[in-house]
CSV table of C-alpha atoms in Angstrom, one decimal:
chain,number,residue,atom,x,y,z
A,43,MET,CA,20.8,-114.3,-118.3
A,44,ASN,CA,20.8,-112.4,-115.0
A,45,LYS,CA,24.0,-111.5,-113.2
A,46,SER,CA,23.5,-114.2,-110.5
A,47,LYS,CA,23.9,-116.8,-113.3
A,48,LYS,CA,26.9,-115.2,-115.0
A,49,ARG,CA,29.8,-117.7,-114.8
A,50,VAL,CA,33.4,-116.5,-114.5
A,51,LEU,CA,36.3,-119.0,-114.7
A,52,VAL,CA,39.0,-118.1,-112.2
A,53,THR,CA,42.3,-119.8,-113.0
A,54,GLY,CA,44.5,-119.9,-109.9
A,55,GLY,CA,41.5,-119.1,-107.8
A,56,THR,CA,42.7,-120.7,-104.6
A,57,GLY,CA,45.8,-118.5,-104.7
A,58,TYR,CA,46.4,-115.2,-103.0
A,59,ILE,CA,44.8,-112.7,-105.4
A,60,GLY,CA,42.5,-115.3,-106.9
A,61,SER,CA,40.9,-116.2,-103.6
A,62,HIS,CA,40.2,-112.6,-102.7
A,63,THR,CA,38.8,-111.9,-106.2
A,64,THR,CA,36.6,-115.0,-106.0
A,65,VAL,CA,35.1,-113.5,-102.7
A,66,GLU,CA,34.5,-110.2,-104.5
A,67,LEU,CA,32.9,-111.9,-107.5
A,68,ILE,CA,30.5,-113.8,-105.2
A,69,ASN,CA,29.7,-110.6,-103.3
A,70,ALA,CA,28.8,-109.0,-106.7
A,71,GLY,CA,26.5,-111.8,-107.7
A,72,TYR,CA,28.6,-113.8,-110.1
A,73,GLU,CA,29.2,-117.5,-110.1
A,74,PRO,CA,33.0,-118.1,-110.0
A,75,ILE,CA,34.4,-121.5,-111.1
A,76,ILE,CA,37.9,-122.2,-110.0
A,77,ILE,CA,40.7,-124.2,-111.7
A,78,ASP,CA,43.8,-124.6,-109.6
A,79,ASN,CA,46.6,-127.2,-109.4
A,80,LEU,CA,47.2,-126.3,-105.8
A,81,SER,CA,51.0,-126.0,-106.5
A,82,ASN,CA,51.2,-122.9,-104.3
A,83,SER,CA,47.9,-122.9,-102.4
A,84,SER,CA,45.7,-125.0,-100.2
A,85,ILE,CA,42.3,-126.7,-100.7
A,86,GLU,CA,41.2,-125.3,-97.3
A,87,VAL,CA,40.9,-121.9,-99.0
A,88,LEU,CA,37.6,-123.0,-100.5
A,89,ASP,CA,36.1,-123.6,-97.0
A,90,ASN,CA,37.3,-120.1,-96.0
A,91,ILE,CA,35.7,-118.5,-99.0
A,92,GLU,CA,32.5,-120.2,-98.0
A,93,LYS,CA,32.8,-118.9,-94.4
A,94,ILE,CA,33.2,-115.3,-95.8
A,95,THR,CA,30.5,-115.4,-98.5
A,96,GLY,CA,28.2,-118.3,-97.5
A,97,ILE,CA,28.9,-119.9,-100.9
A,98,LYS,CA,31.5,-122.5,-101.8
A,99,PRO,CA,32.6,-122.0,-105.4
A,100,SER,CA,32.8,-124.9,-107.9
A,101,PHE,CA,36.4,-126.2,-108.0
A,102,GLU,CA,38.4,-128.4,-110.4
A,103,GLN,CA,42.0,-129.4,-109.6
A,104,PHE,CA,44.3,-129.8,-112.6
A,105,ASP,CA,47.1,-128.0,-114.4
A,106,ILE,CA,46.0,-125.9,-117.4
A,107,THR,CA,49.2,-126.7,-119.3
A,108,ASP,CA,47.2,-129.9,-120.0
A,109,LEU,CA,45.1,-128.8,-123.0
A,110,LYS,CA,43.0,-132.0,-123.0
A,111,LYS,CA,41.9,-131.5,-119.4
A,112,LEU,CA,41.2,-127.9,-120.1
A,113,GLU,CA,39.0,-128.8,-123.0
A,114,ALA,CA,37.2,-131.4,-120.9
A,115,PHE,CA,36.5,-128.6,-118.4
A,116,PHE,CA,34.9,-126.4,-121.0
A,117,GLU,CA,32.8,-129.3,-122.2
A,118,LYS,CA,31.5,-129.7,-118.7
A,119,TYR,CA,30.9,-126.1,-117.9
A,120,SER,CA,29.0,-124.3,-120.6
A,121,GLU,CA,28.0,-120.6,-120.7
A,122,ILE,CA,31.1,-119.1,-119.2
A,123,GLU,CA,30.9,-115.4,-119.7
A,124,ALA,CA,34.5,-114.5,-118.9
A,125,ILE,CA,37.9,-115.8,-117.7
A,126,ILE,CA,40.1,-114.2,-115.1
A,127,HIS,CA,43.6,-115.7,-115.6
A,128,PHE,CA,45.7,-115.7,-112.4
A,129,ALA,CA,47.4,-119.1,-112.7
A,130,ALA,CA,51.2,-118.5,-113.1
A,131,ASN,CA,54.5,-118.8,-111.4
A,132,LYS,CA,55.2,-115.3,-109.9
A,133,ALA,CA,58.5,-115.1,-108.0
A,134,VAL,CA,61.1,-112.8,-109.6
A,135,GLY,CA,64.1,-114.3,-107.9
A,136,GLU,CA,63.0,-117.9,-108.6
A,137,SER,CA,62.4,-117.1,-112.3
A,138,VAL,CA,66.1,-116.1,-112.6
A,139,GLN,CA,67.0,-119.5,-111.2
A,140,LYS,CA,64.4,-121.5,-113.1
A,141,PRO,CA,63.7,-119.7,-116.4
A,142,LEU,CA,62.4,-122.7,-118.4
A,143,MET,CA,59.8,-123.5,-115.7
A,144,TYR,CA,58.5,-119.9,-115.9
A,145,TYR,CA,58.4,-119.7,-119.7
A,146,HIS,CA,56.7,-123.1,-120.0
A,147,ASN,CA,54.1,-122.5,-117.3
A,148,ASN,CA,53.3,-118.9,-117.8
A,149,LEU,CA,53.1,-119.0,-121.6
A,150,VAL,CA,51.5,-122.4,-122.2
A,151,THR,CA,48.7,-121.7,-119.7
A,152,LEU,CA,47.6,-118.5,-121.5
A,153,ILE,CA,48.0,-120.1,-125.0
A,154,ASN,CA,45.8,-123.1,-123.9
A,155,LEU,CA,43.2,-120.8,-122.4
A,156,LEU,CA,43.0,-118.7,-125.6
A,157,LYS,CA,42.6,-121.8,-127.7
A,158,CYS,CA,39.7,-122.9,-125.5
A,159,GLN,CA,38.3,-119.4,-125.5
A,160,LEU,CA,38.1,-119.5,-129.3
A,161,LYS,CA,36.8,-123.1,-129.5
A,162,TYR,CA,34.1,-122.6,-126.9
A,163,ASN,CA,33.1,-119.0,-127.7
A,164,VAL,CA,34.0,-117.4,-124.4
A,165,PRO,CA,33.9,-113.7,-125.2
A,166,ASN,CA,35.9,-112.0,-122.4
A,167,ILE,CA,39.2,-112.4,-120.6
A,168,VAL,CA,40.9,-110.4,-117.8
A,169,PHE,CA,44.6,-111.0,-117.6
A,170,SER,CA,46.7,-110.8,-114.4
A,171,SER,CA,49.6,-108.7,-115.6
A,172,SER,CA,52.3,-106.9,-113.7
A,173,CYS,CA,54.3,-103.7,-113.3
A,174,THR,CA,57.3,-105.9,-114.1
A,175,VAL,CA,56.4,-105.3,-117.8
A,176,TYR,CA,57.9,-101.8,-117.5
A,177,GLY,CA,61.3,-103.1,-116.5
A,178,GLN,CA,63.3,-100.2,-114.8
A,179,PRO,CA,61.4,-97.2,-116.3
A,180,GLU,CA,63.2,-94.0,-117.1
A,181,LYS,CA,60.4,-91.7,-115.8
A,182,LEU,CA,58.2,-92.2,-112.8
A,183,PRO,CA,55.4,-92.6,-112.0
A,184,VAL,CA,54.6,-95.0,-114.9
A,185,THR,CA,51.4,-94.6,-117.0
A,186,GLU,CA,49.9,-97.3,-119.3
A,187,GLN,CA,51.8,-95.6,-122.1
A,188,THR,CA,55.2,-95.7,-120.5
A,189,PRO,CA,57.6,-97.5,-122.9
A,190,LYS,CA,58.5,-101.0,-121.8
A,191,GLN,CA,62.1,-101.5,-121.0
A,192,GLU,CA,63.9,-104.8,-121.3
A,193,ALA,CA,62.5,-107.1,-118.6
A,194,GLU,CA,64.7,-107.5,-115.5
A,195,SER,CA,63.7,-111.1,-115.0
A,196,PRO,CA,62.2,-114.1,-116.9
A,197,TYR,CA,59.0,-113.6,-114.9
A,198,GLY,CA,58.7,-110.0,-116.1
A,199,ASN,CA,59.5,-111.2,-119.6
A,200,THR,CA,56.7,-113.8,-119.5
A,201,LYS,CA,54.2,-111.0,-118.6
A,202,GLN,CA,55.5,-108.9,-121.5
A,203,VAL,CA,55.1,-111.8,-123.9
A,204,ASN,CA,51.7,-112.8,-122.5
A,205,GLU,CA,50.4,-109.3,-123.2
A,206,GLU,CA,51.7,-109.5,-126.8
A,207,ILE,CA,50.0,-112.9,-127.2
A,208,LEU,CA,46.7,-111.4,-126.1
A,209,ILE,CA,47.1,-108.3,-128.3
A,210,ASP,CA,47.8,-110.5,-131.4
A,211,THR,CA,45.1,-113.0,-130.6
A,212,ILE,CA,42.4,-110.4,-130.0
A,213,LYS,CA,43.4,-108.5,-133.2
A,214,ALA,CA,42.9,-111.7,-135.2
A,215,ASN,CA,39.7,-112.5,-133.4
A,216,PRO,CA,37.6,-109.4,-132.8
A,217,ASN,CA,34.8,-111.3,-131.1
A,218,ILE,CA,37.1,-111.6,-128.1
A,219,HIS,CA,37.6,-108.7,-125.7
A,220,GLY,CA,40.3,-108.5,-123.1
A,221,ILE,CA,41.7,-106.3,-120.2
A,222,ALA,CA,45.2,-106.6,-118.8
A,223,LEU,CA,45.5,-105.4,-115.2
A,224,ARG,CA,49.0,-104.4,-114.4
A,225,TYR,CA,49.4,-104.9,-110.7
A,226,PHE,CA,52.0,-103.2,-108.6
A,227,ASN,CA,52.7,-105.0,-105.3
A,228,PRO,CA,49.6,-106.6,-103.7
A,229,ILE,CA,49.9,-107.0,-99.9
A,230,GLY,CA,47.6,-107.6,-96.9
A,231,ALA,CA,44.8,-110.0,-96.3
A,232,HIS,CA,41.0,-110.1,-96.1
A,233,PRO,CA,39.7,-108.2,-93.0
A,234,THR,CA,38.2,-111.4,-91.7
A,235,ALA,CA,41.7,-112.9,-91.5
A,236,LEU,CA,40.2,-116.1,-93.2
A,237,ILE,CA,42.2,-115.7,-96.4
A,238,GLY,CA,45.6,-114.1,-97.1
A,239,GLU,CA,49.0,-114.7,-98.6
A,240,LEU,CA,50.3,-118.2,-97.7
A,241,PRO,CA,53.2,-119.1,-99.9
A,242,LEU,CA,54.3,-122.7,-99.7
A,243,GLY,CA,57.9,-122.9,-98.5
A,244,VAL,CA,60.1,-119.8,-98.0
A,245,PRO,CA,58.3,-116.7,-99.1
A,246,ASN,CA,59.6,-114.7,-102.1
A,247,CYS,CA,57.6,-111.6,-101.3
A,248,LEU,CA,58.4,-109.0,-98.6
A,249,VAL,CA,55.3,-108.9,-96.4
A,250,PRO,CA,54.8,-112.6,-95.8
A,251,PHE,CA,58.5,-113.0,-95.1
A,252,LEU,CA,58.2,-110.0,-92.6
A,253,THR,CA,55.1,-111.5,-90.9
A,254,GLN,CA,56.7,-114.9,-90.7
A,255,THR,CA,59.8,-113.4,-89.1
A,256,VAL,CA,57.7,-111.6,-86.5
A,257,ALA,CA,55.8,-114.9,-85.9
A,258,GLY,CA,59.2,-116.6,-85.2
A,259,ILE,CA,59.1,-118.9,-88.3
A,260,ARG,CA,62.0,-117.0,-90.0
A,261,GLU,CA,65.1,-115.9,-88.1
A,262,GLN,CA,65.2,-112.4,-89.6
A,263,LEU,CA,64.0,-110.4,-92.6
A,264,SER,CA,66.6,-109.8,-95.3
A,265,VAL,CA,66.4,-106.4,-96.9
A,266,PHE,CA,68.0,-106.8,-100.4
A,267,GLY,CA,70.2,-103.8,-101.0
A,268,SER,CA,70.8,-100.5,-99.3
A,269,ASP,CA,72.7,-98.8,-102.1
A,270,TYR,CA,69.9,-98.0,-104.5
A,271,ASN,CA,69.5,-94.4,-105.6
A,272,THR,CA,66.5,-93.9,-103.3
A,273,PRO,CA,66.0,-91.7,-100.2
A,274,ASP,CA,66.9,-94.5,-97.8
A,275,GLY,CA,68.9,-96.7,-100.2
A,276,THR,CA,66.3,-99.5,-100.3
A,277,ALA,CA,64.1,-100.4,-103.3
A,278,ILE,CA,60.8,-98.6,-103.8
A,279,ARG,CA,57.5,-100.2,-104.8
A,280,ASP,CA,53.8,-99.3,-105.0
A,281,TYR,CA,52.1,-101.5,-102.4
A,282,ILE,CA,48.4,-102.1,-102.9
A,283,ASN,CA,45.8,-103.7,-100.6
A,284,VAL,CA,44.7,-107.1,-102.1
A,285,VAL,CA,41.0,-106.4,-101.4
A,286,ASP,CA,41.2,-103.1,-103.2
A,287,LEU,CA,43.0,-104.9,-106.1
A,288,SER,CA,40.4,-107.7,-106.2
A,289,LYS,CA,37.5,-105.2,-106.5
A,290,ALA,CA,39.1,-103.8,-109.7
A,291,HIS,CA,38.7,-107.3,-111.3
A,292,VAL,CA,35.0,-107.3,-110.7
A,293,ILE,CA,34.7,-103.8,-112.3
A,294,ALA,CA,36.8,-105.1,-115.3
A,295,ILE,CA,34.5,-108.1,-115.7
A,296,GLU,CA,31.4,-105.8,-115.7
A,297,ARG,CA,33.1,-103.5,-118.2
A,298,LEU,CA,33.7,-106.4,-120.6
A,299,ILE,CA,30.3,-108.1,-120.2
A,300,GLU,CA,28.5,-104.8,-120.7
A,301,ASN,CA,30.8,-103.9,-123.6
A,302,LYS,CA,31.9,-100.5,-122.3
A,303,GLY,CA,35.5,-100.7,-123.3
A,304,LYS,CA,37.1,-98.2,-125.6
A,305,SER,CA,38.7,-100.9,-127.6
A,306,ASN,CA,38.9,-104.8,-127.8
A,307,PHE,CA,41.9,-104.8,-125.6
A,308,GLU,CA,42.6,-102.4,-122.7
A,309,ILE,CA,45.3,-102.0,-120.1
A,310,PHE,CA,45.1,-100.5,-116.6
A,311,ASN,CA,47.6,-99.9,-113.9
A,312,LEU,CA,46.5,-101.0,-110.5
A,313,GLY,CA,48.4,-99.3,-107.7
A,314,THR,CA,48.1,-96.6,-105.1
A,315,GLY,CA,50.2,-94.0,-106.9
A,316,ASN,CA,52.6,-93.9,-103.9
A,317,GLY,CA,56.1,-95.3,-103.8
A,318,LEU,CA,57.3,-96.8,-100.5
A,319,SER,CA,60.7,-98.2,-99.7
A,320,VAL,CA,61.4,-101.6,-98.1
A,321,LEU,CA,62.3,-99.8,-94.9
A,322,ASP,CA,59.1,-97.7,-95.1
A,323,ILE,CA,57.2,-101.0,-95.0
A,324,VAL,CA,59.2,-102.3,-92.0
A,325,ASN,CA,58.6,-99.0,-90.2
A,326,GLY,CA,54.9,-99.0,-91.2
A,327,PHE,CA,54.4,-102.5,-89.8
A,328,GLU,CA,56.1,-101.5,-86.5
A,329,LYS,CA,53.8,-98.5,-86.3
A,330,ALA,CA,50.7,-100.4,-87.1
A,331,THR,CA,51.4,-103.3,-84.7
A,332,GLY,CA,53.8,-102.0,-82.1
A,333,ILE,CA,56.1,-105.0,-82.8
A,334,LYS,CA,59.7,-104.6,-83.8
A,335,VAL,CA,60.9,-106.4,-87.0
A,336,ASN,CA,64.3,-108.2,-86.8
A,337,HIS,CA,65.9,-107.3,-90.1
A,338,LYS,CA,69.3,-106.9,-91.7
A,339,ILE,CA,70.6,-105.4,-94.9
A,340,VAL,CA,72.0,-107.9,-97.4
A,341,ASP,CA,73.2,-107.8,-101.0
A,342,ARG,CA,70.9,-106.9,-103.9
A,343,ARG,CA,68.8,-109.7,-105.4
A,344,ALA,CA,69.0,-110.6,-109.0
A,345,GLY,CA,66.1,-109.4,-111.1
A,346,ASP,CA,64.9,-106.6,-108.8
A,347,VAL,CA,64.2,-103.1,-110.3
A,348,GLU,CA,65.3,-100.1,-108.2
A,349,GLN,CA,62.1,-98.2,-108.0
A,350,ILE,CA,58.7,-98.1,-109.6
A,351,TRP,CA,55.2,-96.8,-108.7
A,352,ALA,CA,52.0,-96.2,-110.7
A,353,ASN,CA,50.2,-93.3,-112.1
A,354,THR,CA,46.7,-94.7,-111.6
A,355,SER,CA,44.6,-91.8,-113.0
A,356,TYR,CA,43.5,-93.8,-116.1
A,357,ALA,CA,42.0,-96.6,-113.9
A,358,ASN,CA,40.6,-94.1,-111.5
A,359,GLN,CA,38.7,-92.3,-114.4
A,360,GLU,CA,37.8,-95.1,-116.7
A,361,LEU,CA,37.0,-97.8,-114.1
A,362,GLY,CA,35.8,-95.5,-111.4
A,363,TRP,CA,38.2,-97.5,-109.1
A,364,LYS,CA,40.6,-96.3,-106.5
A,365,ALA,CA,42.8,-97.9,-103.9
A,366,GLU,CA,41.4,-96.9,-100.6
A,367,THR,CA,43.0,-98.8,-97.7
A,368,SER,CA,45.9,-97.2,-95.8
A,369,ILE,CA,49.3,-98.9,-95.6
A,370,GLU,CA,49.0,-99.3,-91.8
A,371,ALA,CA,45.6,-101.0,-92.1
A,372,THR,CA,46.9,-103.2,-94.9
A,373,LEU,CA,50.0,-104.3,-92.9
A,374,LEU,CA,47.8,-104.9,-89.8
A,375,SER,CA,45.5,-107.1,-91.9
A,376,ALA,CA,48.6,-109.1,-93.0
A,377,TRP,CA,49.6,-109.6,-89.3
A,378,ASN,CA,46.1,-110.6,-88.3
A,379,TRP,CA,46.1,-113.2,-91.0
A,380,GLU,CA,49.5,-114.5,-89.9
A,381,LYS,CA,48.3,-114.7,-86.3
A,382,ASN,CA,45.2,-116.5,-87.3
A,383,ILE,CA,47.0,-119.2,-89.3
A,384,ARG,CA,49.7,-119.7,-86.6
A,385,GLY,CA,47.3,-119.7,-83.7
A,386,ILE,CA,49.0,-116.6,-82.2
A,387,LYS,CA,46.9,-114.6,-79.7
């Protein structure tokens, strides 16, 4: 089977990272098939993927917590070479408020996928993991070997448990190969401004809240905490461009399909290797766009870690992948996307 026919199931493929990865898969000659329940995304994303790539991916709308519907999907689509599993609830603060929703959705979706992977002989899976698995690390930057601390939120805990589910399942079923990609903080949008981060309702992430504030949709940006033990008192994260991040998924798929992994289950950090504070992002946006951001300092938010950033040398060496887009270019892309969807000139 040549690459142009290699089918990749993308769960959550109309979402933020899923849509950008679908574009990169198409660009690399794969045939992505999307499952999404559209709980935090829009059907119009499919049209915009087509505008970018010239190809509209196959799409099925349902919730993969429904095992019967998922089995019907695998009956319909044969010869799937790999799964990229994005579909999950992902807001740290919301997970503290609604832990049962997070545990149900984020664990059952993976368990159902793995059941189908075994039943329908799908050999490869790439799992969308997170730097939240590290909790608040004692040493920075974190490597893939950094000991996991107790998760700071139910969301982070679901990612820890999901990785354990994968490790145990793959150990018991050596015909399956997997890669967990631990993302740091994806931001920005596609350079065409046709796809980007569009959370339904009030954004839980910094950059869409910032761009919505500048667009006049939100009154002001709340900066959660100014008393952290960091240079400016605000929390530090490793912010990575979403297109750079998406390209790593294509490399991971190729590594799995071509059986180049060092073991049946591998883990890679995906970040830039640089820690930036919340105020660094505000200042970077103002520098990139020339627009002031109305912001104020408020109390800390439950579930947030103080600071974390990645050591990415393992992914750089093993995958031949590196984050390349500057923070200013990334923040400008986020603003161009916001302007496009709001009709701002």
